[in-house]
Amino acid sequence: METREPDSRAKEFASKRQQLGRLIRRRGFTNEAVLDAILQVSREQFVPDDFRDQAYFDQPLPIGKNQTISQPFVVAMMTDALSLGPSDRVLEIGTGSGYAAAVISRIAKHVDTVERHVELAESAARRLAQLGYDNVQVHFGDGTHGWPERAPYDAIVVAAGGPQVPPSLTDQLAVGGRLVMPVGKHRSVQQLIRMRRLSEDRFEEEDLGGVSFVPLVGAAGWDAADSSFPSTRARR
Ligand code: SAH
């Protein structure tokens, strides 16, 4: 449902959004296209009502189903790492609230985003449509398989941490494409990895630093049960 803000409330959010932009800049972030995109997306529309007052704190917030909307600085950093251009087609795994997809959609041509919790996928799809993000398409499913129908992608971003980069995702990356994903041996501590596909069979990989994301759950991710083992299906 569209929530109409009284003018003063909308102005308050707009000014907090500017403050958040300044905070991100002060940390040495210089990608203007990404900063602009962050300044164009009303994060308060992507968080549950009870958390709207905290929408512009630079922190993750709960969105239900034990999941979180990512921290704005992390969304900025990951989007920057994707080196996006206006003709790029992007695949995101882990739609969550739809916030990161909205930010990316302001820079890239099209975003396909996949979410494994049907309730989150449905509410993100509804929200993005209502807000007019018509170059974002939300899909329900296990994103460790990627989204083969629309592959290859110029950029792939995974918003949950897995034990490995799922082979389907590297397969679906175009030559010249970039993939950003948190990878780690434990469910909740990872290194943010950036891969670039140099040719059909050559990839370059960089470590962008330590991060902590919710687990990537699926065939080439972790088990749904709260164990610290990779999904049995991934080991087949
Ligand atoms: N980008 C989101 C934050 C996502 S949190 C935002 O801006 O709000 C990570 C999300 O990944 C969660 O919603 C979780 O349910 C989802 N997820 C975890 N494993 C997944 C998988 N295999 N396929 C698709 N989504 C997955």
PDB file of C-alpha atoms and ligand atoms in Angstrom:
ATOM      1  CA  MET A   1       0.000   0.000   0.000  1.00  0.00           C
ATOM      2  CA  GLU A   2       1.336   3.419  -0.879  1.00  0.00           C
ATOM      3  CA  THR A   3       1.969   5.482   2.205  1.00  0.00           C
ATOM      4  CA  ARG A   4       1.499   9.179   1.729  1.00  0.00           C
ATOM      5  CA  GLU A   5       3.802  11.206   3.902  1.00  0.00           C
ATOM      6  CA  PRO A   6       2.736  14.541   5.197  1.00  0.00           C
ATOM      7  CA  ASP A   7       5.114  17.104   3.633  1.00  0.00           C
ATOM      8  CA  SER A   8       7.134  17.630   6.788  1.00  0.00           C
ATOM      9  CA  ARG A   9       7.783  13.909   7.198  1.00  0.00           C
ATOM     10  CA  ALA A  10       8.938  13.632   3.568  1.00  0.00           C
ATOM     11  CA  LYS A  11      11.262  16.625   4.080  1.00  0.00           C
ATOM     12  CA  GLU A  12      12.671  15.096   7.235  1.00  0.00           C
ATOM     13  CA  PHE A  13      13.464  11.849   5.384  1.00  0.00           C
ATOM     14  CA  ALA A  14      14.992  13.807   2.477  1.00  0.00           C
ATOM     15  CA  SER A  15      17.299  15.670   4.835  1.00  0.00           C
ATOM     16  CA  LYS A  16      18.296  12.476   6.641  1.00  0.00           C
ATOM     17  CA  ARG A  17      19.027  10.945   3.246  1.00  0.00           C
ATOM     18  CA  GLN A  18      21.393  13.837   2.452  1.00  0.00           C
ATOM     19  CA  GLN A  19      23.087  13.320   5.830  1.00  0.00           C
ATOM     20  CA  LEU A  20      23.576   9.653   5.017  1.00  0.00           C
ATOM     21  CA  GLY A  21      25.135  10.654   1.681  1.00  0.00           C
ATOM     22  CA  ARG A  22      27.577  12.945   3.517  1.00  0.00           C
ATOM     23  CA  LEU A  23      28.440  10.183   5.978  1.00  0.00           C
ATOM     24  CA  ILE A  24      29.234   7.752   3.149  1.00  0.00           C
ATOM     25  CA  ARG A  25      31.336  10.421   1.416  1.00  0.00           C
ATOM     26  CA  ARG A  26      33.258  11.149   4.638  1.00  0.00           C
ATOM     27  CA  ARG A  27      34.366   7.548   4.702  1.00  0.00           C
ATOM     28  CA  GLY A  28      36.262   8.195   1.503  1.00  0.00           C
ATOM     29  CA  PHE A  29      33.619   6.923  -0.901  1.00  0.00           C
ATOM     30  CA  THR A  30      33.955   8.781  -4.206  1.00  0.00           C
ATOM     31  CA  ASN A  31      31.763   7.048  -6.791  1.00  0.00           C
ATOM     32  CA  GLU A  32      29.351   9.898  -7.656  1.00  0.00           C
ATOM     33  CA  ALA A  33      27.005   7.747  -9.751  1.00  0.00           C
ATOM     34  CA  VAL A  34      26.517   5.381  -6.816  1.00  0.00           C
ATOM     35  CA  LEU A  35      26.110   8.248  -4.330  1.00  0.00           C
ATOM     36  CA  ASP A  36      23.474   9.805  -6.600  1.00  0.00           C
ATOM     37  CA  ALA A  37      21.633   6.496  -6.746  1.00  0.00           C
ATOM     38  CA  ILE A  38      21.687   6.217  -2.918  1.00  0.00           C
ATOM     39  CA  LEU A  39      20.311   9.772  -2.730  1.00  0.00           C
ATOM     40  CA  GLN A  40      17.498   8.871  -5.124  1.00  0.00           C
ATOM     41  CA  VAL A  41      16.165   5.862  -3.226  1.00  0.00           C
ATOM     42  CA  SER A  42      13.805   6.420  -0.286  1.00  0.00           C
ATOM     43  CA  ARG A  43      15.111   3.778   2.106  1.00  0.00           C
ATOM     44  CA  GLU A  44      12.247   4.475   4.523  1.00  0.00           C
ATOM     45  CA  GLN A  45       9.935   2.820   1.982  1.00  0.00           C
ATOM     46  CA  PHE A  46      11.949  -0.418   2.201  1.00  0.00           C
ATOM     47  CA  VAL A  47      11.926  -0.930   5.981  1.00  0.00           C
ATOM     48  CA  PRO A  48       9.042  -2.083   8.191  1.00  0.00           C
ATOM     49  CA  ASP A  49       6.946   0.770   9.648  1.00  0.00           C
ATOM     50  CA  ASP A  50       8.380   0.262  13.132  1.00  0.00           C
ATOM     51  CA  PHE A  51      11.885   0.997  11.852  1.00  0.00           C
ATOM     52  CA  ARG A  52      11.176   4.000   9.628  1.00  0.00           C
ATOM     53  CA  ASP A  53      12.768   6.388  12.085  1.00  0.00           C
ATOM     54  CA  GLN A  54      15.988   4.407  11.775  1.00  0.00           C
ATOM     55  CA  ALA A  55      15.879   4.140   7.983  1.00  0.00           C
ATOM     56  CA  TYR A  56      18.836   6.500   7.501  1.00  0.00           C
ATOM     57  CA  PHE A  57      21.088   5.108  10.196  1.00  0.00           C
ATOM     58  CA  ASP A  58      23.959   3.413   8.424  1.00  0.00           C
ATOM     59  CA  GLN A  59      23.071  -0.053   9.636  1.00  0.00           C
ATOM     60  CA  PRO A  60      21.192  -3.176   8.597  1.00  0.00           C
ATOM     61  CA  LEU A  61      17.599  -3.472   9.897  1.00  0.00           C
ATOM     62  CA  PRO A  62      15.272  -6.467  10.301  1.00  0.00           C
ATOM     63  CA  ILE A  63      12.789  -7.072   7.470  1.00  0.00           C
ATOM     64  CA  GLY A  64      11.163 -10.301   8.726  1.00  0.00           C
ATOM     65  CA  LYS A  65      11.950 -13.974   8.045  1.00  0.00           C
ATOM     66  CA  ASN A  66      15.138 -13.494  10.063  1.00  0.00           C
ATOM     67  CA  GLN A  67      16.601 -11.392   7.221  1.00  0.00           C
ATOM     68  CA  THR A  68      17.889  -7.826   7.017  1.00  0.00           C
ATOM     69  CA  ILE A  69      17.992  -4.886   4.647  1.00  0.00           C
ATOM     70  CA  SER A  70      21.714  -4.294   4.036  1.00  0.00           C
ATOM     71  CA  GLN A  71      23.670  -1.397   5.525  1.00  0.00           C
ATOM     72  CA  PRO A  72      23.685   1.542   3.056  1.00  0.00           C
ATOM     73  CA  PHE A  73      27.495   1.856   3.095  1.00  0.00           C
ATOM     74  CA  VAL A  74      27.810  -1.823   2.183  1.00  0.00           C
ATOM     75  CA  VAL A  75      25.261  -1.421  -0.634  1.00  0.00           C
ATOM     76  CA  ALA A  76      27.294   1.563  -1.889  1.00  0.00           C
ATOM     77  CA  MET A  77      30.566  -0.359  -1.695  1.00  0.00           C
ATOM     78  CA  MET A  78      29.198  -3.469  -3.443  1.00  0.00           C
ATOM     79  CA  THR A  79      27.502  -1.413  -6.157  1.00  0.00           C
ATOM     80  CA  ASP A  80      30.759   0.479  -6.714  1.00  0.00           C
ATOM     81  CA  ALA A  81      32.641  -2.831  -6.966  1.00  0.00           C
ATOM     82  CA  LEU A  82      30.312  -3.910  -9.803  1.00  0.00           C
ATOM     83  CA  SER A  83      31.666  -1.029 -12.005  1.00  0.00           C
ATOM     84  CA  LEU A  84      28.223  -0.547 -13.550  1.00  0.00           C
ATOM     85  CA  GLY A  85      27.404   1.292 -16.738  1.00  0.00           C
ATOM     86  CA  PRO A  86      24.017   2.379 -18.145  1.00  0.00           C
ATOM     87  CA  SER A  87      23.725  -0.525 -20.583  1.00  0.00           C
ATOM     88  CA  ASP A  88      24.510  -3.231 -18.012  1.00  0.00           C
ATOM     89  CA  ARG A  89      22.138  -6.070 -17.195  1.00  0.00           C
ATOM     90  CA  VAL A  90      22.491  -7.143 -13.585  1.00  0.00           C
ATOM     91  CA  LEU A  91      21.547 -10.241 -11.593  1.00  0.00           C
ATOM     92  CA  GLU A  92      21.118  -9.879  -7.830  1.00  0.00           C
ATOM     93  CA  ILE A  93      20.766 -12.885  -5.543  1.00  0.00           C
ATOM     94  CA  GLY A  94      18.930 -12.066  -2.299  1.00  0.00           C
ATOM     95  CA  THR A  95      16.262  -9.440  -3.011  1.00  0.00           C
ATOM     96  CA  GLY A  96      15.309  -9.009   0.652  1.00  0.00           C
ATOM     97  CA  SER A  97      13.507  -5.657   0.835  1.00  0.00           C
ATOM     98  CA  GLY A  98      14.421  -4.706  -2.740  1.00  0.00           C
ATOM     99  CA  TYR A  99      16.509  -1.731  -1.566  1.00  0.00           C
ATOM    100  CA  ALA A 100      19.834  -2.712  -3.176  1.00  0.00           C
ATOM    101  CA  ALA A 101      18.007  -3.667  -6.397  1.00  0.00           C
ATOM    102  CA  ALA A 102      16.427  -0.191  -6.421  1.00  0.00           C
ATOM    103  CA  VAL A 103      19.826   1.484  -5.963  1.00  0.00           C
ATOM    104  CA  ILE A 104      21.417  -0.628  -8.730  1.00  0.00           C
ATOM    105  CA  SER A 105      18.464   0.008 -11.054  1.00  0.00           C
ATOM    106  CA  ARG A 106      19.227   3.728 -10.962  1.00  0.00           C
ATOM    107  CA  ILE A 107      22.573   3.086 -12.655  1.00  0.00           C
ATOM    108  CA  ALA A 108      22.163  -0.088 -14.729  1.00  0.00           C
ATOM    109  CA  LYS A 109      19.742  -0.887 -17.538  1.00  0.00           C
ATOM    110  CA  HIS A 110      17.925  -3.820 -15.953  1.00  0.00           C
ATOM    111  CA  VAL A 111      18.003  -5.840 -12.735  1.00  0.00           C
ATOM    112  CA  ASP A 112      16.779  -9.410 -12.284  1.00  0.00           C
ATOM    113  CA  THR A 113      16.697 -10.209  -8.580  1.00  0.00           C
ATOM    114  CA  VAL A 114      16.040 -13.602  -6.988  1.00  0.00           C
ATOM    115  CA  GLU A 115      14.719 -14.263  -3.455  1.00  0.00           C
ATOM    116  CA  ARG A 116      14.155 -17.640  -1.780  1.00  0.00           C
ATOM    117  CA  HIS A 117      11.514 -16.451   0.721  1.00  0.00           C
ATOM    118  CA  VAL A 118       8.273 -16.118  -1.222  1.00  0.00           C
ATOM    119  CA  GLU A 119       6.803 -13.532   1.204  1.00  0.00           C
ATOM    120  CA  LEU A 120       9.857 -11.288   0.840  1.00  0.00           C
ATOM    121  CA  ALA A 121       9.874 -11.722  -2.955  1.00  0.00           C
ATOM    122  CA  GLU A 122       6.201 -10.773  -3.159  1.00  0.00           C
ATOM    123  CA  SER A 123       6.441  -7.747  -0.911  1.00  0.00           C
ATOM    124  CA  ALA A 124       9.596  -6.483  -2.648  1.00  0.00           C
ATOM    125  CA  ALA A 125       7.954  -6.920  -6.074  1.00  0.00           C
ATOM    126  CA  ARG A 126       4.861  -5.013  -4.927  1.00  0.00           C
ATOM    127  CA  ARG A 127       6.923  -2.238  -3.348  1.00  0.00           C
ATOM    128  CA  LEU A 128       9.245  -1.793  -6.350  1.00  0.00           C
ATOM    129  CA  ALA A 129       6.285  -1.679  -8.757  1.00  0.00           C
ATOM    130  CA  GLN A 130       4.447   0.887  -6.645  1.00  0.00           C
ATOM    131  CA  LEU A 131       7.535   3.068  -6.439  1.00  0.00           C
ATOM    132  CA  GLY A 132       7.965   2.920 -10.224  1.00  0.00           C
ATOM    133  CA  TYR A 133      11.142   0.809 -10.456  1.00  0.00           C
ATOM    134  CA  ASP A 134      10.036  -0.707 -13.729  1.00  0.00           C
ATOM    135  CA  ASN A 135      13.484  -1.967 -14.763  1.00  0.00           C
ATOM    136  CA  VAL A 136      13.625  -4.382 -11.807  1.00  0.00           C
ATOM    137  CA  GLN A 137      12.108  -7.843 -11.995  1.00  0.00           C
ATOM    138  CA  VAL A 138      11.786  -9.946  -8.842  1.00  0.00           C
ATOM    139  CA  HIS A 139      11.885 -13.737  -9.131  1.00  0.00           C
ATOM    140  CA  PHE A 140      11.158 -16.356  -6.494  1.00  0.00           C
ATOM    141  CA  GLY A 141      13.581 -19.266  -6.221  1.00  0.00           C
ATOM    142  CA  ASP A 142      16.990 -20.557  -5.185  1.00  0.00           C
ATOM    143  CA  GLY A 143      19.398 -17.979  -6.554  1.00  0.00           C
ATOM    144  CA  THR A 144      22.379 -20.325  -6.262  1.00  0.00           C
ATOM    145  CA  HIS A 145      21.168 -21.557  -9.670  1.00  0.00           C
ATOM    146  CA  GLY A 146      21.297 -17.995 -10.980  1.00  0.00           C
ATOM    147  CA  TRP A 147      18.637 -17.072 -13.527  1.00  0.00           C
ATOM    148  CA  PRO A 148      19.647 -18.988 -16.670  1.00  0.00           C
ATOM    149  CA  GLU A 149      16.799 -17.745 -18.906  1.00  0.00           C
ATOM    150  CA  ARG A 150      18.205 -14.239 -18.967  1.00  0.00           C
ATOM    151  CA  ALA A 151      21.946 -14.999 -18.777  1.00  0.00           C
ATOM    152  CA  PRO A 152      24.605 -13.864 -19.453  1.00  0.00           C
ATOM    153  CA  TYR A 153      24.812 -10.859 -17.113  1.00  0.00           C
ATOM    154  CA  ASP A 154      27.275  -7.966 -17.139  1.00  0.00           C
ATOM    155  CA  ALA A 155      27.237  -7.950 -13.348  1.00  0.00           C
ATOM    156  CA  ILE A 156      26.134 -10.375 -10.637  1.00  0.00           C
ATOM    157  CA  VAL A 157      25.852  -9.438  -6.972  1.00  0.00           C
ATOM    158  CA  VAL A 158      25.099 -11.839  -4.156  1.00  0.00           C
ATOM    159  CA  ALA A 159      23.698 -10.260  -0.977  1.00  0.00           C
ATOM    160  CA  ALA A 160      24.162 -13.342   1.226  1.00  0.00           C
ATOM    161  CA  GLY A 161      27.295 -15.231   2.253  1.00  0.00           C
ATOM    162  CA  GLY A 162      28.063 -18.684   0.877  1.00  0.00           C
ATOM    163  CA  PRO A 163      30.838 -21.291   1.201  1.00  0.00           C
ATOM    164  CA  GLN A 164      31.841 -20.851  -2.465  1.00  0.00           C
ATOM    165  CA  VAL A 165      30.862 -18.881  -5.544  1.00  0.00           C
ATOM    166  CA  PRO A 166      28.108 -21.064  -7.079  1.00  0.00           C
ATOM    167  CA  PRO A 167      29.340 -22.426 -10.444  1.00  0.00           C
ATOM    168  CA  SER A 168      26.003 -21.475 -12.086  1.00  0.00           C
ATOM    169  CA  LEU A 169      26.753 -17.847 -11.297  1.00  0.00           C
ATOM    170  CA  THR A 170      30.218 -17.803 -12.867  1.00  0.00           C
ATOM    171  CA  ASP A 171      28.696 -19.618 -15.882  1.00  0.00           C
ATOM    172  CA  GLN A 172      26.104 -16.853 -16.222  1.00  0.00           C
ATOM    173  CA  LEU A 173      28.636 -14.029 -16.150  1.00  0.00           C
ATOM    174  CA  ALA A 174      29.376 -12.414 -19.541  1.00  0.00           C
ATOM    175  CA  VAL A 175      33.011 -12.123 -20.643  1.00  0.00           C
ATOM    176  CA  GLY A 176      34.127  -8.789 -19.164  1.00  0.00           C
ATOM    177  CA  GLY A 177      31.466  -9.172 -16.448  1.00  0.00           C
ATOM    178  CA  ARG A 178      31.952  -8.595 -12.695  1.00  0.00           C
ATOM    179  CA  LEU A 179      30.668 -10.700  -9.808  1.00  0.00           C
ATOM    180  CA  VAL A 180      30.643  -9.562  -6.163  1.00  0.00           C
ATOM    181  CA  MET A 181      29.856 -11.990  -3.363  1.00  0.00           C
ATOM    182  CA  PRO A 182      30.652 -12.624   0.321  1.00  0.00           C
ATOM    183  CA  VAL A 183      32.422 -15.999   0.588  1.00  0.00           C
ATOM    184  CA  GLY A 184      33.467 -17.747   3.796  1.00  0.00           C
ATOM    185  CA  LYS A 185      33.914 -21.121   5.466  1.00  0.00           C
ATOM    186  CA  HIS A 186      31.553 -20.132   8.282  1.00  0.00           C
ATOM    187  CA  ARG A 187      27.896 -19.198   7.948  1.00  0.00           C
ATOM    188  CA  SER A 188      28.180 -15.611   9.081  1.00  0.00           C
ATOM    189  CA  VAL A 189      31.728 -14.375   8.455  1.00  0.00           C
ATOM    190  CA  GLN A 190      32.982 -13.816   4.939  1.00  0.00           C
ATOM    191  CA  GLN A 191      35.446 -12.052   2.691  1.00  0.00           C
ATOM    192  CA  LEU A 192      33.880  -9.911  -0.001  1.00  0.00           C
ATOM    193  CA  ILE A 193      35.143 -11.328  -3.298  1.00  0.00           C
ATOM    194  CA  ARG A 194      35.145  -9.603  -6.663  1.00  0.00           C
ATOM    195  CA  MET A 195      35.592 -11.733  -9.773  1.00  0.00           C
ATOM    196  CA  ARG A 196      36.032 -10.491 -13.292  1.00  0.00           C
ATOM    197  CA  ARG A 197      35.570 -12.796 -16.264  1.00  0.00           C
ATOM    198  CA  LEU A 198      38.526 -12.127 -18.548  1.00  0.00           C
ATOM    199  CA  SER A 199      37.623 -14.718 -21.193  1.00  0.00           C
ATOM    200  CA  GLU A 200      35.497 -17.828 -21.567  1.00  0.00           C
ATOM    201  CA  ASP A 201      37.697 -19.718 -19.096  1.00  0.00           C
ATOM    202  CA  ARG A 202      39.808 -17.107 -17.289  1.00  0.00           C
ATOM    203  CA  PHE A 203      38.697 -15.295 -14.137  1.00  0.00           C
ATOM    204  CA  GLU A 204      40.519 -12.754 -12.000  1.00  0.00           C
ATOM    205  CA  GLU A 205      39.677 -12.638  -8.295  1.00  0.00           C
ATOM    206  CA  GLU A 206      40.223  -9.927  -5.659  1.00  0.00           C
ATOM    207  CA  ASP A 207      39.499  -9.824  -1.939  1.00  0.00           C
ATOM    208  CA  LEU A 208      37.729  -6.596  -0.948  1.00  0.00           C
ATOM    209  CA  GLY A 209      37.808  -7.233   2.821  1.00  0.00           C
ATOM    210  CA  GLY A 210      35.946  -8.862   5.698  1.00  0.00           C
ATOM    211  CA  VAL A 211      32.136  -8.646   5.896  1.00  0.00           C
ATOM    212  CA  SER A 212      29.246 -10.317   7.686  1.00  0.00           C
ATOM    213  CA  PHE A 213      26.117 -11.246   5.742  1.00  0.00           C
ATOM    214  CA  VAL A 214      23.165 -13.546   6.394  1.00  0.00           C
ATOM    215  CA  PRO A 215      23.777 -17.024   4.950  1.00  0.00           C
ATOM    216  CA  LEU A 216      23.139 -17.912   1.308  1.00  0.00           C
ATOM    217  CA  VAL A 217      20.822 -20.900   1.638  1.00  0.00           C
ATOM    218  CA  GLY A 218      20.390 -23.268  -1.284  1.00  0.00           C
ATOM    219  CA  ALA A 219      21.787 -26.003  -3.502  1.00  0.00           C
ATOM    220  CA  ALA A 220      25.198 -24.335  -3.854  1.00  0.00           C
ATOM    221  CA  GLY A 221      24.952 -22.515  -0.512  1.00  0.00           C
ATOM    222  CA  TRP A 222      24.376 -23.501   3.130  1.00  0.00           C
ATOM    223  CA  ASP A 223      21.734 -25.854   4.482  1.00  0.00           C
ATOM    224  CA  ALA A 224      18.471 -24.244   5.554  1.00  0.00           C
ATOM    225  CA  ALA A 225      18.871 -25.808   9.004  1.00  0.00           C
ATOM    226  CA  ASP A 226      21.108 -23.802  11.256  1.00  0.00           C
ATOM    227  CA  SER A 227      24.156 -26.021  10.765  1.00  0.00           C
ATOM    228  CA  SER A 228      27.584 -24.829   9.760  1.00  0.00           C
ATOM    229  CA  PHE A 229      27.918 -27.299   6.911  1.00  0.00           C
ATOM    230  CA  PRO A 230      27.450 -26.458   3.251  1.00  0.00           C
ATOM    231  CA  SER A 231      24.229 -27.806   1.800  1.00  0.00           C
ATOM    232  CA  THR A 232      24.547 -31.551   1.134  1.00  0.00           C
ATOM    233  CA  ARG A 233      23.203 -30.953  -2.349  1.00  0.00           C
ATOM    234  CA  ALA A 234      26.193 -28.695  -3.077  1.00  0.00           C
ATOM    235  CA  ARG A 235      28.588 -31.549  -2.391  1.00  0.00           C
ATOM    236  CA  ARG A 236      27.009 -33.972  -4.833  1.00  0.00           C
TER     237      ARG A 236
HETATM  238  N1  SAH B   1      19.677  -6.888  -0.844  1.00  0.00           N
HETATM  239  C1  SAH B   1      18.743  -6.934   0.271  1.00  0.00           C
HETATM  240  C2  SAH B   1      19.319  -7.546   1.519  1.00  0.00           C
HETATM  241  C3  SAH B   1      19.313  -8.978   1.417  1.00  0.00           C
HETATM  242  S1  SAH B   1      19.585  -9.950   2.851  1.00  0.00           S
HETATM  243  C4  SAH B   1      18.192  -5.573   0.595  1.00  0.00           C
HETATM  244  O1  SAH B   1      18.699  -4.585   0.085  1.00  0.00           O
HETATM  245  O2  SAH B   1      17.233  -5.514   1.363  1.00  0.00           O
HETATM  246  C5  SAH B   1      19.886 -11.449   1.969  1.00  0.00           C
HETATM  247  C6  SAH B   1      18.686 -12.048   1.308  1.00  0.00           C
HETATM  248  O3  SAH B   1      19.139 -13.185   0.603  1.00  0.00           O
HETATM  249  C7  SAH B   1      17.610 -12.546   2.272  1.00  0.00           C
HETATM  250  O4  SAH B   1      16.381 -11.981   1.942  1.00  0.00           O
HETATM  251  C8  SAH B   1      17.610 -14.067   2.039  1.00  0.00           C
HETATM  252  O5  SAH B   1      16.323 -14.651   2.168  1.00  0.00           O
HETATM  253  C9  SAH B   1      18.116 -14.150   0.619  1.00  0.00           C
HETATM  254  N2  SAH B   1      18.684 -15.439   0.221  1.00  0.00           N
HETATM  255  C10 SAH B   1      19.478 -16.284   0.935  1.00  0.00           C
HETATM  256  N3  SAH B   1      19.793 -17.353   0.188  1.00  0.00           N
HETATM  257  C11 SAH B   1      19.199 -17.194  -1.024  1.00  0.00           C
HETATM  258  C12 SAH B   1      19.155 -17.958  -2.232  1.00  0.00           C
HETATM  259  N4  SAH B   1      19.773 -19.121  -2.352  1.00  0.00           N
HETATM  260  N5  SAH B   1      18.444 -17.473  -3.258  1.00  0.00           N
HETATM  261  C13 SAH B   1      17.786 -16.295  -3.180  1.00  0.00           C
HETATM  262  N6  SAH B   1      17.786 -15.538  -2.069  1.00  0.00           N
HETATM  263  C14 SAH B   1      18.490 -15.968  -1.012  1.00  0.00           C
END
